[in-house]
CSV table of C-alpha atoms and ligand atoms in Angstrom, one decimal:
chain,number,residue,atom,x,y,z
A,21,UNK,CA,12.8,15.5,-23.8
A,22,UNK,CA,14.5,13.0,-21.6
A,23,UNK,CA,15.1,14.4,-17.7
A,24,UNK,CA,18.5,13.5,-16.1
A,25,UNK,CA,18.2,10.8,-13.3
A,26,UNK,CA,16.9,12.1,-9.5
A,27,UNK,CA,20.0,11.5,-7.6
A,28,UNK,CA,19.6,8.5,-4.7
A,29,UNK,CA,21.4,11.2,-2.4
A,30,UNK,CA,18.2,12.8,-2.2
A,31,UNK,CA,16.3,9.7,-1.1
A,32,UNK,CA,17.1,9.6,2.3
A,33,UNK,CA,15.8,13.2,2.7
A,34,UNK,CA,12.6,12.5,0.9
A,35,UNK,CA,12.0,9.9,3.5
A,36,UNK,CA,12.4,12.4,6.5
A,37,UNK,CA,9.3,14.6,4.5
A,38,UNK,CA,7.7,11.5,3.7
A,39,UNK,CA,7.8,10.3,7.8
A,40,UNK,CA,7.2,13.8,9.3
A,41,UNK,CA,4.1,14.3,6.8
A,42,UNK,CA,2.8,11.3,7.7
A,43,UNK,CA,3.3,11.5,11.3
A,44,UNK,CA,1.7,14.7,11.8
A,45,UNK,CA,-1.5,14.0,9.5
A,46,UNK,CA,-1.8,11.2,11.4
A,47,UNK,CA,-2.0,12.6,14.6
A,48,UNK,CA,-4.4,14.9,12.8
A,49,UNK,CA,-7.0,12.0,11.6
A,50,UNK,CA,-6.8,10.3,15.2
A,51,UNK,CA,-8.0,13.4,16.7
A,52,UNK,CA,-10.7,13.8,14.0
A,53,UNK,CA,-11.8,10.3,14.3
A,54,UNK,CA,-12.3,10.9,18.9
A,55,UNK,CA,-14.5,13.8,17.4
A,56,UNK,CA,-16.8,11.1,15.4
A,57,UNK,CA,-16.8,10.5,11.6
A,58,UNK,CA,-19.4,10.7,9.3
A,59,UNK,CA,-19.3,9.5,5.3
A,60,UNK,CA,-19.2,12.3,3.4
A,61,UNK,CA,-19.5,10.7,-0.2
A,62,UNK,CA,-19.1,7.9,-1.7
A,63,UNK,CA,-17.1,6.4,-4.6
A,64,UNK,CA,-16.5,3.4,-7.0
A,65,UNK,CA,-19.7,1.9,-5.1
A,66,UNK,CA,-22.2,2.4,-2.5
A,67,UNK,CA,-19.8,0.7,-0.1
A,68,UNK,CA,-16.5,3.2,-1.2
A,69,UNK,CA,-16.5,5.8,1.5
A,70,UNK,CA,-14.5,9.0,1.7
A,71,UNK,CA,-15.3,11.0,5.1
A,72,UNK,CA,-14.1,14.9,5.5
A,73,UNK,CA,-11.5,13.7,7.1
A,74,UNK,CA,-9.8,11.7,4.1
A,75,UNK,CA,-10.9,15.2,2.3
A,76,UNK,CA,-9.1,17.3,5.0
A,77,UNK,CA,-5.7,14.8,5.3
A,78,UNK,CA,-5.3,15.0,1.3
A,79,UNK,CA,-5.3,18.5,1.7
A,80,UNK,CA,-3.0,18.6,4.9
A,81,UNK,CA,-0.9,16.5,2.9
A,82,UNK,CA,-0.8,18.6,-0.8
A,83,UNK,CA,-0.3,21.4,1.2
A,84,UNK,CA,2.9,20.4,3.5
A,85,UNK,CA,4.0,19.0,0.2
A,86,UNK,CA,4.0,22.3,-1.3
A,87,UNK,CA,5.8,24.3,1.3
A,88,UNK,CA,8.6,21.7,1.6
A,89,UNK,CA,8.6,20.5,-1.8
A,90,UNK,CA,7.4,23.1,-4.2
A,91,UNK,CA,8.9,21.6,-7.6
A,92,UNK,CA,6.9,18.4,-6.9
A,93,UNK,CA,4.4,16.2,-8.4
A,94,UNK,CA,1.4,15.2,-6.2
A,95,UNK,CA,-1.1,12.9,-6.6
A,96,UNK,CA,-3.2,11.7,-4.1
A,97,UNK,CA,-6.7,9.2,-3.6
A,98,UNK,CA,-8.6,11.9,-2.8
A,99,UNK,CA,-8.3,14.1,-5.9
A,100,UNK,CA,-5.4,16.0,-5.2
A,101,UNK,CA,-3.1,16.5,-8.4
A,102,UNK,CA,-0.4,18.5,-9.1
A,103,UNK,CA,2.0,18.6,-11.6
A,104,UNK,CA,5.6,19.0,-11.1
A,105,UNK,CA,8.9,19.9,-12.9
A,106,UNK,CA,11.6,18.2,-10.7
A,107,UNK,CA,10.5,14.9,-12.0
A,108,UNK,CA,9.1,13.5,-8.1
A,109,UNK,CA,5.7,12.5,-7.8
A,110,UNK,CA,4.5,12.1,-4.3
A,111,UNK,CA,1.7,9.5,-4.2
A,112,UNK,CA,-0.4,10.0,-1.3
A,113,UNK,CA,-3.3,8.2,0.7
A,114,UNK,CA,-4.6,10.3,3.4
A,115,UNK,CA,-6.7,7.3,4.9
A,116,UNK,CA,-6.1,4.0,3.5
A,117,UNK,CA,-8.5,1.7,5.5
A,118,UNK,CA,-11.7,4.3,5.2
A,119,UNK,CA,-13.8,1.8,6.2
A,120,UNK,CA,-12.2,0.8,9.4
A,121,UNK,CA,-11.5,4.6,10.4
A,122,UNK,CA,-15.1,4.7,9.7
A,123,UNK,CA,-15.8,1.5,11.9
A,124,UNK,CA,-13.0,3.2,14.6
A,125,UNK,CA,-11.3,-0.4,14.0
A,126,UNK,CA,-7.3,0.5,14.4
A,127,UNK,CA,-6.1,-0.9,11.0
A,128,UNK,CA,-5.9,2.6,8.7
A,129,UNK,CA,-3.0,4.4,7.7
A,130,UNK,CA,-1.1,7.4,6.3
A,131,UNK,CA,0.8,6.8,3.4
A,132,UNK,CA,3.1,8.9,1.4
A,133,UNK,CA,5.5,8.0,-1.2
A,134,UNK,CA,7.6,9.4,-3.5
A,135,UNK,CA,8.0,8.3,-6.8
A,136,UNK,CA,9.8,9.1,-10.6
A,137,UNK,CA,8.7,7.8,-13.7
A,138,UNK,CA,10.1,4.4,-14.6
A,139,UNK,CA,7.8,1.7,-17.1
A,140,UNK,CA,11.2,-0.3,-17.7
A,141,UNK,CA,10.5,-3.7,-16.8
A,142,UNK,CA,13.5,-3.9,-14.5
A,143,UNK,CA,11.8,-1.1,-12.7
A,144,UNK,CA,8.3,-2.2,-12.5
A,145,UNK,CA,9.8,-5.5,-10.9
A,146,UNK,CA,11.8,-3.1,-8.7
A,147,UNK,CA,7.8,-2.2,-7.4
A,148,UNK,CA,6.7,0.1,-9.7
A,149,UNK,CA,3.1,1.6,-9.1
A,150,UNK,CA,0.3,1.2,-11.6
A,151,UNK,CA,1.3,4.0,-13.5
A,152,UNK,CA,4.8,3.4,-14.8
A,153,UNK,CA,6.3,5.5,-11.5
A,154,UNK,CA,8.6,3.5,-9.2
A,155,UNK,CA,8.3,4.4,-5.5
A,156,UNK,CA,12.1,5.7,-4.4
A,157,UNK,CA,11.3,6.9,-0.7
A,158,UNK,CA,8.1,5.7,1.5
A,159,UNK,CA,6.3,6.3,5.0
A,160,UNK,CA,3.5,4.9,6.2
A,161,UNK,CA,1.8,5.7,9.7
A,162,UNK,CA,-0.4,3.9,11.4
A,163,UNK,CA,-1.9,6.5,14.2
A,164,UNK,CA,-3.7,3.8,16.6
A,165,UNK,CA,-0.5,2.3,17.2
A,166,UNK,CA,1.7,5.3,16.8
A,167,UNK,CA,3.9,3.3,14.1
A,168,UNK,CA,5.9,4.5,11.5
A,169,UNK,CA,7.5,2.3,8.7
A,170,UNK,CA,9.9,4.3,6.2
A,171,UNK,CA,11.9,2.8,3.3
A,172,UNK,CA,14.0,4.9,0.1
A,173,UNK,CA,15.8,2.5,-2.2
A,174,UNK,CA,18.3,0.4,-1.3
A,175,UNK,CA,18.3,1.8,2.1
A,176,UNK,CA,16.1,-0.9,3.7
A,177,UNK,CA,12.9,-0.6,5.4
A,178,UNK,CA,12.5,0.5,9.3
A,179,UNK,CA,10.1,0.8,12.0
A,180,UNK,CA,9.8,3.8,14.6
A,181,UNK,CA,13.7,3.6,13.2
A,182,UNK,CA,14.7,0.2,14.0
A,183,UNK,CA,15.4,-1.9,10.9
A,184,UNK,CA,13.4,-4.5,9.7
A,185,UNK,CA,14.5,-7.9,8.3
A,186,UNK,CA,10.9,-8.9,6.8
A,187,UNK,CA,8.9,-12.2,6.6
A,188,UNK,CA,10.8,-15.3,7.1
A,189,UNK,CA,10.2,-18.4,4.7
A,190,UNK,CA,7.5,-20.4,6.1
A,191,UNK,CA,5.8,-23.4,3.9
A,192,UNK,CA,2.3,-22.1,2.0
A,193,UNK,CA,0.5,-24.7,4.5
A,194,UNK,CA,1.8,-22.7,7.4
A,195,UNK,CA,1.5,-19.4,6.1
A,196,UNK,CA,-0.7,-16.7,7.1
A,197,UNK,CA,-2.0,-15.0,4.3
A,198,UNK,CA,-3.7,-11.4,4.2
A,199,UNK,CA,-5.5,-10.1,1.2
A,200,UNK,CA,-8.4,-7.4,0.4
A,201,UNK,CA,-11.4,-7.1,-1.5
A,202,UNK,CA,-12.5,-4.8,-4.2
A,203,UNK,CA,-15.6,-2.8,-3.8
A,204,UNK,CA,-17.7,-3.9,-6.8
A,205,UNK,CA,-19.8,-6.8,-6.2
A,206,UNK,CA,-18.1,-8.5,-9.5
A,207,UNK,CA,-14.2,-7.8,-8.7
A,208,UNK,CA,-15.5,-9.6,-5.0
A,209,UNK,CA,-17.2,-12.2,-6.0
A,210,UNK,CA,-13.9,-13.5,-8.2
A,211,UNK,CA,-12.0,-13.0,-5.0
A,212,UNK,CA,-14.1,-15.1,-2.7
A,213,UNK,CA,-13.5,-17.9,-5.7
A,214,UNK,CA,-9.7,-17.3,-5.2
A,215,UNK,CA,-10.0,-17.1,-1.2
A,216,UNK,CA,-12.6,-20.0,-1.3
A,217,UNK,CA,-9.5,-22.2,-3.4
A,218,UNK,CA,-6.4,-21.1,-1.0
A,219,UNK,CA,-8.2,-21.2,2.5
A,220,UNK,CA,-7.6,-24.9,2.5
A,221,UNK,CA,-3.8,-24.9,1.7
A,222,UNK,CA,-2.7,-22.1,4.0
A,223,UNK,CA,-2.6,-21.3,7.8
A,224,UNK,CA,-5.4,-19.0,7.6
A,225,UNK,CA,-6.4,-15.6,5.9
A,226,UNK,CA,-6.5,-12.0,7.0
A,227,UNK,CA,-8.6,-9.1,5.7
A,228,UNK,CA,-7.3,-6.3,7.7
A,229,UNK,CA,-9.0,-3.3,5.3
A,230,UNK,CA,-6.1,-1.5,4.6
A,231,UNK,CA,-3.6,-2.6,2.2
A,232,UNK,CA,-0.9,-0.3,3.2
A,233,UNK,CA,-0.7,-2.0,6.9
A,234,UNK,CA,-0.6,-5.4,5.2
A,235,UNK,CA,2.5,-4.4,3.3
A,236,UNK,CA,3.7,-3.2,6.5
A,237,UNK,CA,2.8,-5.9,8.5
A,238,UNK,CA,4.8,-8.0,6.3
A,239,UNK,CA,7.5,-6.1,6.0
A,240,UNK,CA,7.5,-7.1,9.8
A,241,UNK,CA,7.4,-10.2,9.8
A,242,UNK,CA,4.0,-10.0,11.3
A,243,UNK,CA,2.2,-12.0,8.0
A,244,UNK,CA,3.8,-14.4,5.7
A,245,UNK,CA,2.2,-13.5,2.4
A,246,UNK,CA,0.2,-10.7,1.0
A,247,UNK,CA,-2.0,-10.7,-2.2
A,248,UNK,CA,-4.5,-8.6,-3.9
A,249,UNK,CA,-6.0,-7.6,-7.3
A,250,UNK,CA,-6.9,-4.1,-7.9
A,251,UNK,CA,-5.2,-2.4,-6.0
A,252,UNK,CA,-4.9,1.8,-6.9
A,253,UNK,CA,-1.0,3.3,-7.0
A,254,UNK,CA,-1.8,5.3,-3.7
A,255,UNK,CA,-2.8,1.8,-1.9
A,256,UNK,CA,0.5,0.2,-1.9
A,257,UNK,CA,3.0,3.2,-3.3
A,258,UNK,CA,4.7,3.2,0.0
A,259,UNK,CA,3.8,-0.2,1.4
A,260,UNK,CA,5.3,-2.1,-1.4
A,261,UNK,CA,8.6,-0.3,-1.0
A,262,UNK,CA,8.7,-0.9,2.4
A,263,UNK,CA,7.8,-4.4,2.2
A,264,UNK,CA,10.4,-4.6,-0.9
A,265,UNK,CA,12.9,-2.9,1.3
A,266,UNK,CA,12.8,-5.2,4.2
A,267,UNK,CA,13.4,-8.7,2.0
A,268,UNK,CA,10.2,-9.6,0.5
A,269,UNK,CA,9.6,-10.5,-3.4
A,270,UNK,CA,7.0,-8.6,-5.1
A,271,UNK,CA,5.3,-10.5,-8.1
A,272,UNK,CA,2.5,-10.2,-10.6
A,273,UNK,CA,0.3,-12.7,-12.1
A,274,UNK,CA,1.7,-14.9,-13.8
A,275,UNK,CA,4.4,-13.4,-16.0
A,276,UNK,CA,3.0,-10.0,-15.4
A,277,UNK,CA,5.2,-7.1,-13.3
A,278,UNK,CA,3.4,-6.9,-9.4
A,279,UNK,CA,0.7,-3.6,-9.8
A,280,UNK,CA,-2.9,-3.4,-9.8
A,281,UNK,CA,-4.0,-6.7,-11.5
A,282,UNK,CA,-1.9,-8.2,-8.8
A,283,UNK,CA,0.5,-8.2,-6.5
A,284,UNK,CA,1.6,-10.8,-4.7
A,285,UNK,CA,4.5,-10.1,-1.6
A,286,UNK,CA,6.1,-12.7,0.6
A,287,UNK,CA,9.7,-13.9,1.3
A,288,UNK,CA,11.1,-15.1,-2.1
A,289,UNK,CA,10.5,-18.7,-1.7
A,290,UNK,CA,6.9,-18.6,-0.4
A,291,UNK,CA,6.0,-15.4,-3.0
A,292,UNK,CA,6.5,-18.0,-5.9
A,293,UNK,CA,4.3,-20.9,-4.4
A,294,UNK,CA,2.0,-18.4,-3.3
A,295,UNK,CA,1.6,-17.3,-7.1
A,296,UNK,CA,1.4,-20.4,-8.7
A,297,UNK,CA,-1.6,-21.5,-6.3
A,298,UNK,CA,-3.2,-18.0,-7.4
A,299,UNK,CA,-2.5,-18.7,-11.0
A,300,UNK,CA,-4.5,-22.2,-10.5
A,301,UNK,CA,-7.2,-20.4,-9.0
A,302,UNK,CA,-7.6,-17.6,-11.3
A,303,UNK,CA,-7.2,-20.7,-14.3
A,304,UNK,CA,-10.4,-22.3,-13.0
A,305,UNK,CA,-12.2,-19.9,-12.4
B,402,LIG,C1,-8.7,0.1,0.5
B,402,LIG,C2,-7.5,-0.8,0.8
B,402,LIG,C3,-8.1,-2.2,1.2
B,402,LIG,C4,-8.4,-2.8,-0.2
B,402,LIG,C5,-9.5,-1.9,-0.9
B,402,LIG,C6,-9.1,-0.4,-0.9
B,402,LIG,P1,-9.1,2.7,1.0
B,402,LIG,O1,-8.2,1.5,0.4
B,402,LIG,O2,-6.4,-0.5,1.3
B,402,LIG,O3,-7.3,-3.1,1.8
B,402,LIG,O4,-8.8,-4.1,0.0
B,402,LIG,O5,-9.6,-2.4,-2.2
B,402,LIG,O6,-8.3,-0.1,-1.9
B,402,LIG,O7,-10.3,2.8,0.1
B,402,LIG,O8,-9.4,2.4,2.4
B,402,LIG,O9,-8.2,3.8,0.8
């Protein structure tokens, strides 16, 4: 049975619950982070960390999602899932950037995103996540900075409220380029190759550990170009969106829509040359 369309009028209001959850978790990991952090378990890999407070954000997050948006969807890194019969998904990473919250190195964030089930290809360009669900409305929150980026569809993207115009064009060689690493000793040791092949032609390279700050970042203007492979739909749900929102091009690999084998971000220009240089280095691998 097909479901009638969610109404963009809603968007801008699933971005205030998107913010205001995001904000106030937030707040809630800073002040369990002063109080120390410990791993709790781990996940894909000895190195995959989730600490309680991931466990208790998720559930923060699932549970302010209930009380304001009972018909919903939620699915969230941590486990949380929920299914919903308004046809909204929220998407949700409590922590993304474990490792540095474990670290206390500033670059993790809150994100929250909602999204509705879309696998046309117009919509996957559009930034669909991995799963065939296209992200309508978006927060992330980065706590350390007290920073919040929101974005709904064709609303464009903001910071603390102020509008964002997003990366300019810059040449590849003058580019600064942020990526991420998987957590499996193979998926890494392909991405050094790729890293290995680009550092030469670009400005230089970040690894800031949390793929939803990249996307922000960019959206910015504070990077030129962000890629990564692997990514999981709670990683970039929101970031992409925002990123999307504010100017920059999302591709894949090749042909291939941007997701989790790859998406590339960047103004338009610079997104393209960007992917052909990955496409080399993935090629001779
Ligand atoms: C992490 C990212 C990081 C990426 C890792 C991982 P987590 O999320 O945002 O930048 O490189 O592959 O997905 O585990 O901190 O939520």
């Amino acid at each position: 049975m097909s479901r009638a369309p969610i109404d963009p009028a809603i968007f801008p209001s699933l971005t205030e619950v998107a913010g205001s959850l995001a904000r106030s978790v937030g707040a809630v990991i800073r002040s369990l982070r002063d109080a120390g952090v410990d791993v709790a378990a781990t996940k894909s890999s000895a190195v995959d960390v989730v600490t309680a407070a991931d466990r208790e954000a998720e559930r923060l997050l699932a549970a302010g999602l209930a009380e304001l948006r009972p018909d919903d969807g939620v699915l969230g890194e941590e486990g949380a899932s929920r299914a919903g019969t308004s046809g909204i998904t929220w998407v949700v990473d409590p922590i993304d950037g474990t490792v540095n919250y474990l670290y206390q190195l500033p670059a993790y964030a809150v994100s929250v995103a909602a999204t509705v089930a879309d696998d046309s290809p117009a919509g996957a360009r559009a930034g669909n996540t991995a799963d065939g669900r296209r992200a309508v409305a978006g927060a992330v929150y980065l706590p350390v900075t007290d920073e919040l980026f929101t974005a709904f569809e064709g609303g464009g993207a903001r910071l603390n409220g102020e509008p964002l115009t997003g990366p300019a064009e810059t040449e590849l060689g003058t580019a600064l380029v942020a990526t991420g690493f998987g957590y499996t000793v193979e998926r890494r040791t392909e991405q050094a190759e790729v890293v290995r092949r680009l550092i030469p032609q670009v400005r230089d390279i970040r690894r800031m550990g949390s793929a939803a700050t990249d996307l922000c970042l960019l959206a910015a203007g504070r990077l030129d170009a962000y890629y990564e492979r692997g990514l999981q739909p709670w990683d970039y749900a929101a970031g992409a969106l925002i990123a999307r929102e504010a100017g920059a091009l999302l591709l894949g690999r090749d042909e291939a829509l941007p997701g989790e084998p790859m998406l590339i971000a960047a103004a338009p220009m610079l997104a393209r040359r960007l992917q052909a240089e990955i496409a080399a280095a993935y090629a001779e691998l």
